[in-house]
Amino acid sequence: MTSDTNDVLVIGAGVIGLTSAVALAESGHRVRVVSRDASGDTTSAVAGGLCWPYRIQPYEKAVRWSVRSFQVLADLARRPEETGSRMADGAMADGGGDGHLGGDGLADWYAAVPGMRRAHPHELPGGFASGWRARTPLVDMPVHLRYLERRLVRAGGTVQRRAVTSLEEAGREAGTVVNCSGLGARDLVSDPEVHPVQGQLVVVANPGVEEWFVSAGSGAETTTYVLPQPYGLVLGGTAREHAWSREPDPAVAAAIVARCADRFPELAGARVLAHKVGLRPARPAVRLAAERLPGGALCVHNYGHGGAGVTVSWGCADEVVRLVGEAAPAA
């Protein structure tokens, strides 16, 4: 027997799990988030926080989810100290984002971002001939995750630190389970398609860089990005498929700083504040779908967002609410 069908158990306290939980709680569900790790220890906490589709499929759905999240994060940017979201100007070099520009899968994204335009050559670092200028949300993820937890609690939800060993176990606790386990889905649901894309970054004292810059081609193992955050300037990065280590590599860190300083000379000699490594939960396509568990509970899967978790979080949360609502009569 399961609990009341209005009870929802969300597995995972990263940005995907917390936004799903908030959306459900604010829609009238009784929500509990359970996670082995605190939100501050998840991959989401390491993310650079730029709202831009990156390493995520399928493009058509990802763009729709991204546009919705852009709208929410832009609204939250009116209270940056509270929410961690703020609007920031910057440039994406050609080949950045998903590696496709122009008449491609992200064309709707370019059309949806207010003020998006082609960059003039003088608006790009040396060595880059073309790109895009945009004003997008840039999110301080540790602050944003704490904001989401507070918002969930205000909506009547709770967060618990404990591991979930099986979906069947979770289904005995609640009428609906939302699986936002990220990389953990590899074991939780025996999904071998989920794999890590390791990202290493370096945080340095900001010498005065005010705008973000990204050059991150699809499939490239090395990227170049500079993201000004309140806690320092985030320099990146890497995107190593199937690499599991969470330990920063000193040689990789030095190469990251060198690449960024080559484009932004003022970064040469910048004081290093922190080294970070996160494992992006990649998958050939995001799994966002509902199924029934053996005991009768509904399970909505929401994982495999690669490097675009924050970018698609609110759009995916809307989908979760829709799937739960559509299944309610059958429950």
Coordinates of C-alpha atoms in Angstrom, one line a residue:
M1 CA 0.0 0.0 0.0
T2 CA 1.2 3.5 -0.7
S3 CA 0.6 6.8 1.1
D4 CA -2.0 9.3 0.0
T5 CA -1.5 10.1 -3.7
N6 CA -1.1 13.7 -2.8
D7 CA 2.2 12.8 -1.0
V8 CA 5.3 13.3 -3.2
L9 CA 8.8 12.0 -2.5
V10 CA 11.4 13.8 -4.5
I11 CA 14.8 12.0 -4.7
G12 CA 17.7 14.4 -5.0
A13 CA 18.5 17.9 -3.6
G14 CA 20.3 19.4 -6.6
V15 CA 18.8 22.2 -8.6
I16 CA 16.6 19.8 -10.6
G17 CA 15.2 18.1 -7.5
L18 CA 14.6 21.3 -5.5
T19 CA 12.9 23.2 -8.4
S20 CA 10.7 20.1 -9.0
A21 CA 9.8 20.0 -5.3
V22 CA 9.1 23.7 -5.1
A23 CA 6.8 23.6 -8.2
L24 CA 4.9 20.6 -6.8
A25 CA 4.6 22.1 -3.3
E26 CA 3.3 25.4 -4.6
S27 CA 0.8 23.4 -6.7
G28 CA -0.7 21.9 -3.5
H29 CA 1.2 18.7 -3.0
R30 CA 2.8 17.5 0.2
V31 CA 6.4 17.2 -0.7
R32 CA 9.4 15.7 0.9
V33 CA 12.9 15.9 -0.6
V34 CA 15.2 13.1 0.3
S35 CA 18.9 13.1 -0.6
R36 CA 22.1 11.4 0.4
D37 CA 23.9 14.7 0.0
A38 CA 23.1 18.2 1.3
S39 CA 22.3 20.6 -1.6
G40 CA 25.6 22.4 -1.0
D41 CA 27.5 19.1 -1.7
T42 CA 25.7 18.4 -5.0
T43 CA 27.1 18.9 -8.5
S44 CA 24.7 21.9 -8.7
A45 CA 26.6 23.8 -6.1
V46 CA 29.8 23.6 -8.2
A47 CA 28.1 24.8 -11.4
G48 CA 29.1 28.1 -12.9
G49 CA 25.4 29.1 -13.1
L50 CA 25.1 30.7 -16.6
C51 CA 21.6 30.3 -18.0
W52 CA 22.5 28.9 -21.5
P53 CA 21.7 25.4 -23.0
Y54 CA 24.9 23.3 -22.9
R55 CA 25.5 19.6 -23.5
I56 CA 21.8 18.6 -23.3
Q57 CA 19.5 16.7 -25.7
P58 CA 17.0 16.9 -27.3
Y59 CA 17.5 20.5 -28.4
E60 CA 13.9 21.2 -29.2
K61 CA 12.7 20.3 -25.7
A62 CA 15.8 21.8 -24.1
V63 CA 15.2 25.2 -25.7
R64 CA 11.6 25.2 -24.5
W65 CA 12.6 24.3 -20.9
S66 CA 15.4 26.9 -21.1
V67 CA 13.2 29.7 -22.2
R68 CA 10.8 29.0 -19.3
S69 CA 13.8 28.9 -16.8
F70 CA 15.1 32.2 -18.3
Q71 CA 11.8 33.8 -17.5
V72 CA 11.8 32.6 -13.9
L73 CA 15.4 33.4 -13.2
A74 CA 15.1 36.8 -14.7
D75 CA 12.2 37.5 -12.4
L76 CA 14.2 36.2 -9.4
A77 CA 17.1 38.5 -10.5
R78 CA 15.1 41.4 -9.1
R79 CA 16.3 40.1 -5.6
P80 CA 19.8 38.8 -6.3
E81 CA 21.0 38.8 -2.6
E82 CA 18.0 36.6 -1.7
T83 CA 17.8 34.3 -4.7
G84 CA 21.4 34.2 -6.1
S85 CA 20.1 35.1 -9.6
R86 CA 21.1 38.3 -11.3
M87 CA 21.2 39.6 -14.9
A88 CA 24.6 39.9 -16.5
D89 CA 25.9 40.9 -19.9
G90 CA 28.4 38.8 -21.7
A91 CA 29.4 37.1 -24.9
M92 CA 29.2 33.5 -26.3
A93 CA 31.8 32.8 -28.9
D94 CA 30.7 30.9 -32.0
G95 CA 31.0 27.2 -31.3
G96 CA 29.8 27.9 -27.7
G97 CA 26.8 26.4 -26.0
D98 CA 25.9 23.3 -27.8
G99 CA 28.3 24.0 -30.6
H100 CA 25.6 25.0 -33.1
L101 CA 24.7 28.6 -34.1
G102 CA 22.5 30.1 -36.7
G103 CA 19.7 28.0 -38.3
D104 CA 19.9 25.1 -35.9
G105 CA 18.3 23.5 -32.9
L106 CA 18.9 26.5 -30.7
A107 CA 17.5 29.1 -33.1
D108 CA 14.4 29.5 -30.8
W109 CA 16.7 30.2 -27.9
Y110 CA 18.4 33.1 -29.7
A111 CA 15.1 34.5 -30.6
A112 CA 13.7 34.2 -27.1
V113 CA 16.5 36.0 -25.2
P114 CA 15.7 39.7 -25.1
G115 CA 18.4 41.8 -26.8
M116 CA 20.4 38.8 -28.2
R117 CA 22.5 40.0 -31.1
R118 CA 25.6 39.3 -33.1
A119 CA 28.7 40.5 -31.3
H120 CA 31.0 43.1 -32.9
P121 CA 34.6 42.0 -33.2
H122 CA 35.8 44.5 -30.6
E123 CA 33.3 43.0 -28.1
L124 CA 35.1 39.6 -28.1
P125 CA 38.5 38.6 -26.6
G126 CA 41.4 38.4 -29.0
G127 CA 41.4 35.3 -31.1
F128 CA 37.6 35.1 -31.5
A129 CA 36.1 36.4 -34.8
S130 CA 32.4 36.1 -34.1
G131 CA 29.9 35.3 -31.4
W132 CA 26.8 36.6 -29.7
R133 CA 26.1 39.3 -27.1
A134 CA 23.4 38.6 -24.5
R135 CA 22.1 39.6 -21.1
T136 CA 21.2 36.4 -19.3
P137 CA 20.7 35.2 -15.7
L138 CA 24.0 34.3 -14.0
V139 CA 23.3 32.4 -10.8
D140 CA 25.3 32.1 -7.6
M141 CA 24.4 28.5 -7.1
P142 CA 25.1 28.0 -3.4
V143 CA 22.9 31.0 -2.6
H144 CA 20.3 29.8 -5.1
L145 CA 20.1 26.3 -3.6
R146 CA 19.6 27.7 -0.1
Y147 CA 16.9 30.0 -1.5
L148 CA 15.1 27.0 -3.1
E149 CA 15.2 25.1 0.2
R150 CA 13.7 28.1 2.1
R151 CA 11.0 28.5 -0.6
L152 CA 10.2 24.8 -0.4
V153 CA 9.8 25.0 3.4
R154 CA 7.6 28.0 3.1
A155 CA 5.3 26.0 0.8
G156 CA 5.1 23.2 3.4
G157 CA 7.8 20.9 2.1
T158 CA 10.6 19.3 3.9
V159 CA 14.2 18.2 3.2
Q160 CA 15.7 15.0 4.7
R161 CA 19.3 13.8 4.5
R162 CA 19.2 10.0 3.8
A163 CA 19.8 7.6 1.0
V164 CA 17.1 5.9 -1.0
T165 CA 18.1 2.4 -2.1
S166 CA 15.3 1.7 -4.5
L167 CA 12.3 3.3 -6.2
E168 CA 10.1 0.5 -4.8
E169 CA 11.1 1.5 -1.3
A170 CA 10.3 5.2 -2.1
G171 CA 6.9 4.1 -3.6
R172 CA 5.9 2.6 -0.3
E173 CA 6.4 6.0 1.4
A174 CA 4.5 8.2 -1.0
G175 CA 1.9 8.0 -3.8
T176 CA 4.2 9.8 -6.2
V177 CA 8.0 9.5 -6.5
V178 CA 10.0 12.1 -8.5
N179 CA 13.4 10.7 -9.5
C180 CA 15.9 13.6 -9.7
S181 CA 18.9 11.5 -8.7
G182 CA 21.1 12.8 -11.5
L183 CA 24.2 10.6 -11.8
G184 CA 22.8 8.4 -9.1
A185 CA 20.2 7.1 -11.5
R186 CA 22.9 4.9 -13.0
D187 CA 22.5 2.7 -9.9
L188 CA 19.1 3.6 -8.6
V189 CA 17.3 2.7 -11.8
S190 CA 20.1 0.7 -13.4
D191 CA 20.4 3.2 -16.3
P192 CA 23.8 2.6 -18.0
E193 CA 23.2 5.6 -20.3
V194 CA 23.8 8.0 -17.5
H195 CA 27.5 8.9 -17.2
P196 CA 29.6 11.7 -15.8
V197 CA 31.1 14.6 -17.8
Q198 CA 33.7 15.9 -15.5
G199 CA 34.0 19.6 -15.1
Q200 CA 37.0 21.3 -13.4
L201 CA 37.1 25.0 -12.6
V202 CA 39.2 27.5 -10.8
V203 CA 37.9 30.4 -8.7
V204 CA 40.2 33.4 -8.5
A205 CA 40.0 36.9 -7.0
N206 CA 38.3 39.1 -9.6
P207 CA 40.7 41.8 -10.9
G208 CA 37.7 43.7 -12.3
V209 CA 36.1 41.5 -14.9
E210 CA 32.4 42.5 -15.1
E211 CA 31.0 40.5 -18.0
W212 CA 30.9 36.8 -18.6
F213 CA 32.5 35.1 -21.6
V214 CA 32.1 31.5 -22.8
S215 CA 33.7 29.4 -25.6
A216 CA 32.6 25.8 -25.2
G217 CA 32.1 23.8 -28.3
S218 CA 30.0 20.6 -28.3
G219 CA 32.1 17.6 -27.6
A220 CA 35.2 19.5 -26.7
E221 CA 37.1 18.3 -23.7
T222 CA 38.5 21.8 -22.9
T223 CA 36.5 25.0 -22.7
T224 CA 37.2 28.6 -21.9
Y225 CA 34.9 30.6 -19.7
V226 CA 35.0 33.5 -17.3
L227 CA 32.0 34.0 -15.0
P228 CA 32.0 36.8 -12.5
Q229 CA 30.3 35.7 -9.3
P230 CA 30.0 37.5 -5.9
Y231 CA 32.4 35.0 -4.4
G232 CA 35.1 35.3 -7.1
L233 CA 35.7 34.9 -10.8
V234 CA 35.0 31.4 -12.0
L235 CA 37.4 30.2 -14.7
G236 CA 36.9 27.1 -16.7
G237 CA 37.0 24.5 -17.7
T238 CA 36.8 20.9 -18.8
A239 CA 34.2 18.5 -20.1
R240 CA 35.7 15.0 -19.8
E241 CA 33.3 12.2 -20.7
H242 CA 33.2 9.2 -18.4
A243 CA 35.8 10.7 -15.9
W244 CA 34.8 9.9 -12.3
S245 CA 37.4 11.7 -10.2
R246 CA 36.2 14.6 -8.1
E247 CA 39.8 15.6 -7.2
P248 CA 41.2 18.7 -8.9
D249 CA 44.2 18.1 -11.1
P250 CA 46.9 20.8 -10.6
A251 CA 48.0 20.5 -14.2
V252 CA 44.5 20.9 -15.5
A253 CA 43.9 23.9 -13.2
A254 CA 47.1 25.6 -14.5
A255 CA 46.0 25.0 -18.1
I256 CA 42.6 26.6 -17.3
V257 CA 44.1 29.7 -15.8
A258 CA 46.5 29.9 -18.8
R259 CA 43.7 29.7 -21.3
C260 CA 41.7 32.3 -19.6
A261 CA 44.7 34.6 -19.1
D262 CA 45.5 34.3 -22.8
R263 CA 42.2 35.9 -23.6
F264 CA 42.0 38.2 -20.5
P265 CA 45.6 39.3 -19.7
E266 CA 44.5 40.9 -16.5
L267 CA 44.0 37.4 -15.1
A268 CA 47.7 36.6 -15.2
G269 CA 48.8 36.1 -11.6
A270 CA 45.3 36.4 -10.2
R271 CA 45.1 34.9 -6.7
V272 CA 43.5 31.5 -6.6
L273 CA 40.7 31.1 -4.1
A274 CA 39.4 27.6 -4.8
H275 CA 39.6 24.6 -7.0
K276 CA 36.4 22.7 -7.8
V277 CA 35.3 19.6 -9.7
G278 CA 31.8 18.5 -10.6
L279 CA 30.4 15.5 -12.4
R280 CA 27.7 16.6 -14.9
P281 CA 25.0 13.9 -15.1
A282 CA 24.9 13.3 -18.9
R283 CA 22.7 11.1 -21.0
P284 CA 22.0 10.9 -24.7
A285 CA 18.6 12.5 -23.9
V286 CA 17.0 13.8 -20.8
R287 CA 14.7 11.3 -19.2
L288 CA 11.5 13.1 -18.3
A289 CA 8.7 10.6 -18.3
A290 CA 6.2 8.9 -16.0
E291 CA 5.7 5.2 -15.2
R292 CA 4.0 3.1 -12.6
L293 CA 6.1 1.3 -10.0
P294 CA 5.3 -2.4 -9.1
G295 CA 3.4 -1.3 -6.0
G296 CA 1.2 1.1 -7.8
A297 CA 2.9 4.4 -7.0
L298 CA 3.6 6.9 -9.8
C299 CA 7.2 7.6 -10.7
V300 CA 8.2 10.6 -12.7
H301 CA 11.8 10.5 -13.9
N302 CA 13.6 13.8 -14.3
Y303 CA 17.4 13.3 -14.8
G304 CA 20.2 13.4 -17.4
H305 CA 20.4 17.1 -17.9
G306 CA 24.2 17.2 -18.5
G307 CA 25.6 20.7 -18.2
A308 CA 22.3 22.5 -18.4
G309 CA 20.7 21.7 -15.0
V310 CA 20.1 25.3 -13.9
T311 CA 19.2 26.4 -17.4
V312 CA 16.4 23.9 -17.8
S313 CA 15.4 23.4 -14.2
W314 CA 12.2 25.4 -14.1
G315 CA 11.0 24.3 -17.5
C316 CA 11.5 20.7 -16.4
A317 CA 9.7 21.3 -13.1
D318 CA 6.7 22.5 -15.0
E319 CA 6.7 19.2 -16.9
V320 CA 6.9 17.3 -13.7
V321 CA 3.9 19.1 -12.3
R322 CA 2.0 18.4 -15.6
L323 CA 2.9 14.7 -15.6
V324 CA 1.8 14.3 -11.9
G325 CA -1.4 16.1 -12.6
E326 CA -2.3 14.0 -15.7
A327 CA -1.7 10.8 -13.7
A328 CA -3.9 11.9 -10.7
P329 CA -7.2 10.5 -12.0
A330 CA -5.6 7.0 -12.6
A331 CA -4.1 7.1 -9.1

